[in-house]
Amino acid sequence: MTAFLDVLGQAMAVLGGLVFVAAGVGLLRLRDPYMRTSAVATAAGVGVVLVVGGSVLTSPTVSDLVKLVVAVVLQLATSAVGGMTLARAAVLSGHAFAEGTDTSALDRPERADDD
C-alpha cells in the first residue's frame, strides 16, 4: 500500500507541475489580462492542491494531513479572491478586452433584486 501511495503522490506532484507549466504558457499566449488572470487563478488553485496533496501521499502522517487541509483551504480561498480582484482592477482601469469578448453584462447596471 505504501508503494502505491508513493507512486500516486509522485504522479499528483508531476501533474500539479504540469498545471503550472500550462499556466505559464497561458501567460504568454492569452490575449488580455482577464484571460491571463483566469489561467493563473485556476493553476494556483488546482496546481497547489495537486502538488501539496502529492507530497502528503508520499509521506502520510496525521500532522501532514492537517497541514494539507489548511493549505488547500487557504489557497482556494485566496486564489479565487485574488483572481477576481485582479480582473476587477483591470475592468475599472479601462483595460481593453480581447476581440470577440462578450461584454454585454458590463453594460447593464447592477440591481439588488437581480437573481
PDB file of C-alpha atoms in Angstrom, residues 23-102:
ATOM      1  CA  ALA A  23      -0.494  28.406 -16.755  1.00  0.00           C
ATOM      2  CA  GLY A  24       2.917  29.792 -17.687  1.00  0.00           C
ATOM      3  CA  VAL A  25       2.251  29.082 -21.349  1.00  0.00           C
ATOM      4  CA  GLY A  26      -1.141  30.731 -20.917  1.00  0.00           C
ATOM      5  CA  LEU A  27       0.509  33.879 -19.576  1.00  0.00           C
ATOM      6  CA  LEU A  28       2.493  34.113 -22.784  1.00  0.00           C
ATOM      7  CA  ARG A  29      -0.235  33.142 -25.244  1.00  0.00           C
ATOM      8  CA  LEU A  30      -3.508  34.511 -23.867  1.00  0.00           C
ATOM      9  CA  ARG A  31      -4.584  37.838 -25.284  1.00  0.00           C
ATOM     10  CA  ASP A  32      -5.751  40.002 -22.392  1.00  0.00           C
ATOM     11  CA  PRO A  33      -5.321  40.302 -18.623  1.00  0.00           C
ATOM     12  CA  TYR A  34      -8.729  38.769 -17.952  1.00  0.00           C
ATOM     13  CA  MET A  35      -7.788  35.501 -19.645  1.00  0.00           C
ATOM     14  CA  ARG A  36      -4.354  35.524 -18.028  1.00  0.00           C
ATOM     15  CA  THR A  37      -5.865  36.079 -14.592  1.00  0.00           C
ATOM     16  CA  SER A  38      -8.204  33.148 -15.137  1.00  0.00           C
ATOM     17  CA  ALA A  39      -5.323  30.872 -16.115  1.00  0.00           C
ATOM     18  CA  VAL A  40      -3.169  31.843 -13.145  1.00  0.00           C
ATOM     19  CA  ALA A  41      -6.001  31.678 -10.578  1.00  0.00           C
ATOM     20  CA  THR A  42      -7.041  28.238 -11.810  1.00  0.00           C
ATOM     21  CA  ALA A  43      -3.472  26.976 -11.769  1.00  0.00           C
ATOM     22  CA  ALA A  44      -2.942  28.365  -8.298  1.00  0.00           C
ATOM     23  CA  GLY A  45      -5.962  26.513  -7.011  1.00  0.00           C
ATOM     24  CA  VAL A  46      -5.602  23.200  -8.813  1.00  0.00           C
ATOM     25  CA  GLY A  47      -1.814  23.080  -9.059  1.00  0.00           C
ATOM     26  CA  VAL A  48      -1.146  23.741  -5.396  1.00  0.00           C
ATOM     27  CA  VAL A  49      -3.741  21.166  -4.338  1.00  0.00           C
ATOM     28  CA  LEU A  50      -2.106  18.542  -6.550  1.00  0.00           C
ATOM     29  CA  VAL A  51       1.472  19.309  -5.516  1.00  0.00           C
ATOM     30  CA  VAL A  52       0.781  19.545  -1.776  1.00  0.00           C
ATOM     31  CA  GLY A  53      -1.589  16.575  -1.869  1.00  0.00           C
ATOM     32  CA  GLY A  54       1.005  14.535  -3.716  1.00  0.00           C
ATOM     33  CA  SER A  55       3.688  15.394  -1.205  1.00  0.00           C
ATOM     34  CA  VAL A  56       1.440  14.322   1.663  1.00  0.00           C
ATOM     35  CA  LEU A  57       0.728  10.997  -0.054  1.00  0.00           C
ATOM     36  CA  THR A  58       4.425  10.221  -0.346  1.00  0.00           C
ATOM     37  CA  SER A  59       4.839  10.625   3.432  1.00  0.00           C
ATOM     38  CA  PRO A  60       1.387  10.309   5.021  1.00  0.00           C
ATOM     39  CA  THR A  61       1.134  11.383   8.658  1.00  0.00           C
ATOM     40  CA  VAL A  62      -1.713  12.937  10.601  1.00  0.00           C
ATOM     41  CA  SER A  63       0.128  16.230  11.081  1.00  0.00           C
ATOM     42  CA  ASP A  64       0.875  16.432   7.346  1.00  0.00           C
ATOM     43  CA  LEU A  65      -2.785  15.756   6.580  1.00  0.00           C
ATOM     44  CA  VAL A  66      -3.819  18.645   8.839  1.00  0.00           C
ATOM     45  CA  LYS A  67      -1.288  20.903   7.097  1.00  0.00           C
ATOM     46  CA  LEU A  68      -2.672  19.775   3.730  1.00  0.00           C
ATOM     47  CA  VAL A  69      -6.226  20.682   4.685  1.00  0.00           C
ATOM     48  CA  VAL A  70      -5.177  24.104   5.986  1.00  0.00           C
ATOM     49  CA  ALA A  71      -3.033  24.807   2.904  1.00  0.00           C
ATOM     50  CA  VAL A  72      -5.762  23.749   0.475  1.00  0.00           C
ATOM     51  CA  VAL A  73      -8.485  25.793   2.173  1.00  0.00           C
ATOM     52  CA  LEU A  74      -6.306  28.903   2.368  1.00  0.00           C
ATOM     53  CA  GLN A  75      -5.055  28.530  -1.206  1.00  0.00           C
ATOM     54  CA  LEU A  76      -8.504  28.028  -2.704  1.00  0.00           C
ATOM     55  CA  ALA A  77      -9.896  30.994  -0.786  1.00  0.00           C
ATOM     56  CA  THR A  78      -7.082  33.386  -1.634  1.00  0.00           C
ATOM     57  CA  SER A  79      -6.727  32.232  -5.237  1.00  0.00           C
ATOM     58  CA  ALA A  80     -10.359  32.981  -6.024  1.00  0.00           C
ATOM     59  CA  VAL A  81     -10.334  36.338  -4.261  1.00  0.00           C
ATOM     60  CA  GLY A  82      -7.021  37.367  -5.821  1.00  0.00           C
ATOM     61  CA  GLY A  83      -8.112  36.408  -9.329  1.00  0.00           C
ATOM     62  CA  MET A  84     -11.380  38.315  -9.046  1.00  0.00           C
ATOM     63  CA  THR A  85      -9.609  41.346  -7.577  1.00  0.00           C
ATOM     64  CA  LEU A  86      -7.116  41.477 -10.447  1.00  0.00           C
ATOM     65  CA  ALA A  87      -9.866  41.123 -13.054  1.00  0.00           C
ATOM     66  CA  ARG A  88     -11.966  43.826 -11.386  1.00  0.00           C
ATOM     67  CA  ALA A  89      -8.970  46.162 -11.249  1.00  0.00           C
ATOM     68  CA  ALA A  90      -8.401  45.626 -14.971  1.00  0.00           C
ATOM     69  CA  VAL A  91     -12.055  46.430 -15.708  1.00  0.00           C
ATOM     70  CA  LEU A  92     -12.062  49.548 -13.535  1.00  0.00           C
ATOM     71  CA  SER A  93      -8.828  50.798 -15.080  1.00  0.00           C
ATOM     72  CA  GLY A  94     -10.447  50.588 -18.506  1.00  0.00           C
ATOM     73  CA  HIS A  95      -8.190  47.914 -19.981  1.00  0.00           C
ATOM     74  CA  ALA A  96      -9.498  46.730 -23.331  1.00  0.00           C
ATOM     75  CA  PHE A  97     -10.944  43.261 -23.761  1.00  0.00           C
ATOM     76  CA  ALA A  98      -9.691  40.930 -26.469  1.00  0.00           C
ATOM     77  CA  GLU A  99     -11.503  40.993 -29.800  1.00  0.00           C
ATOM     78  CA  GLY A 100     -14.686  38.913 -29.686  1.00  0.00           C
ATOM     79  CA  THR A 101     -15.198  39.071 -25.911  1.00  0.00           C
ATOM     80  CA  ASP A 102     -18.855  39.441 -24.904  1.00  0.00           C
TER      81      ASP A 102
END
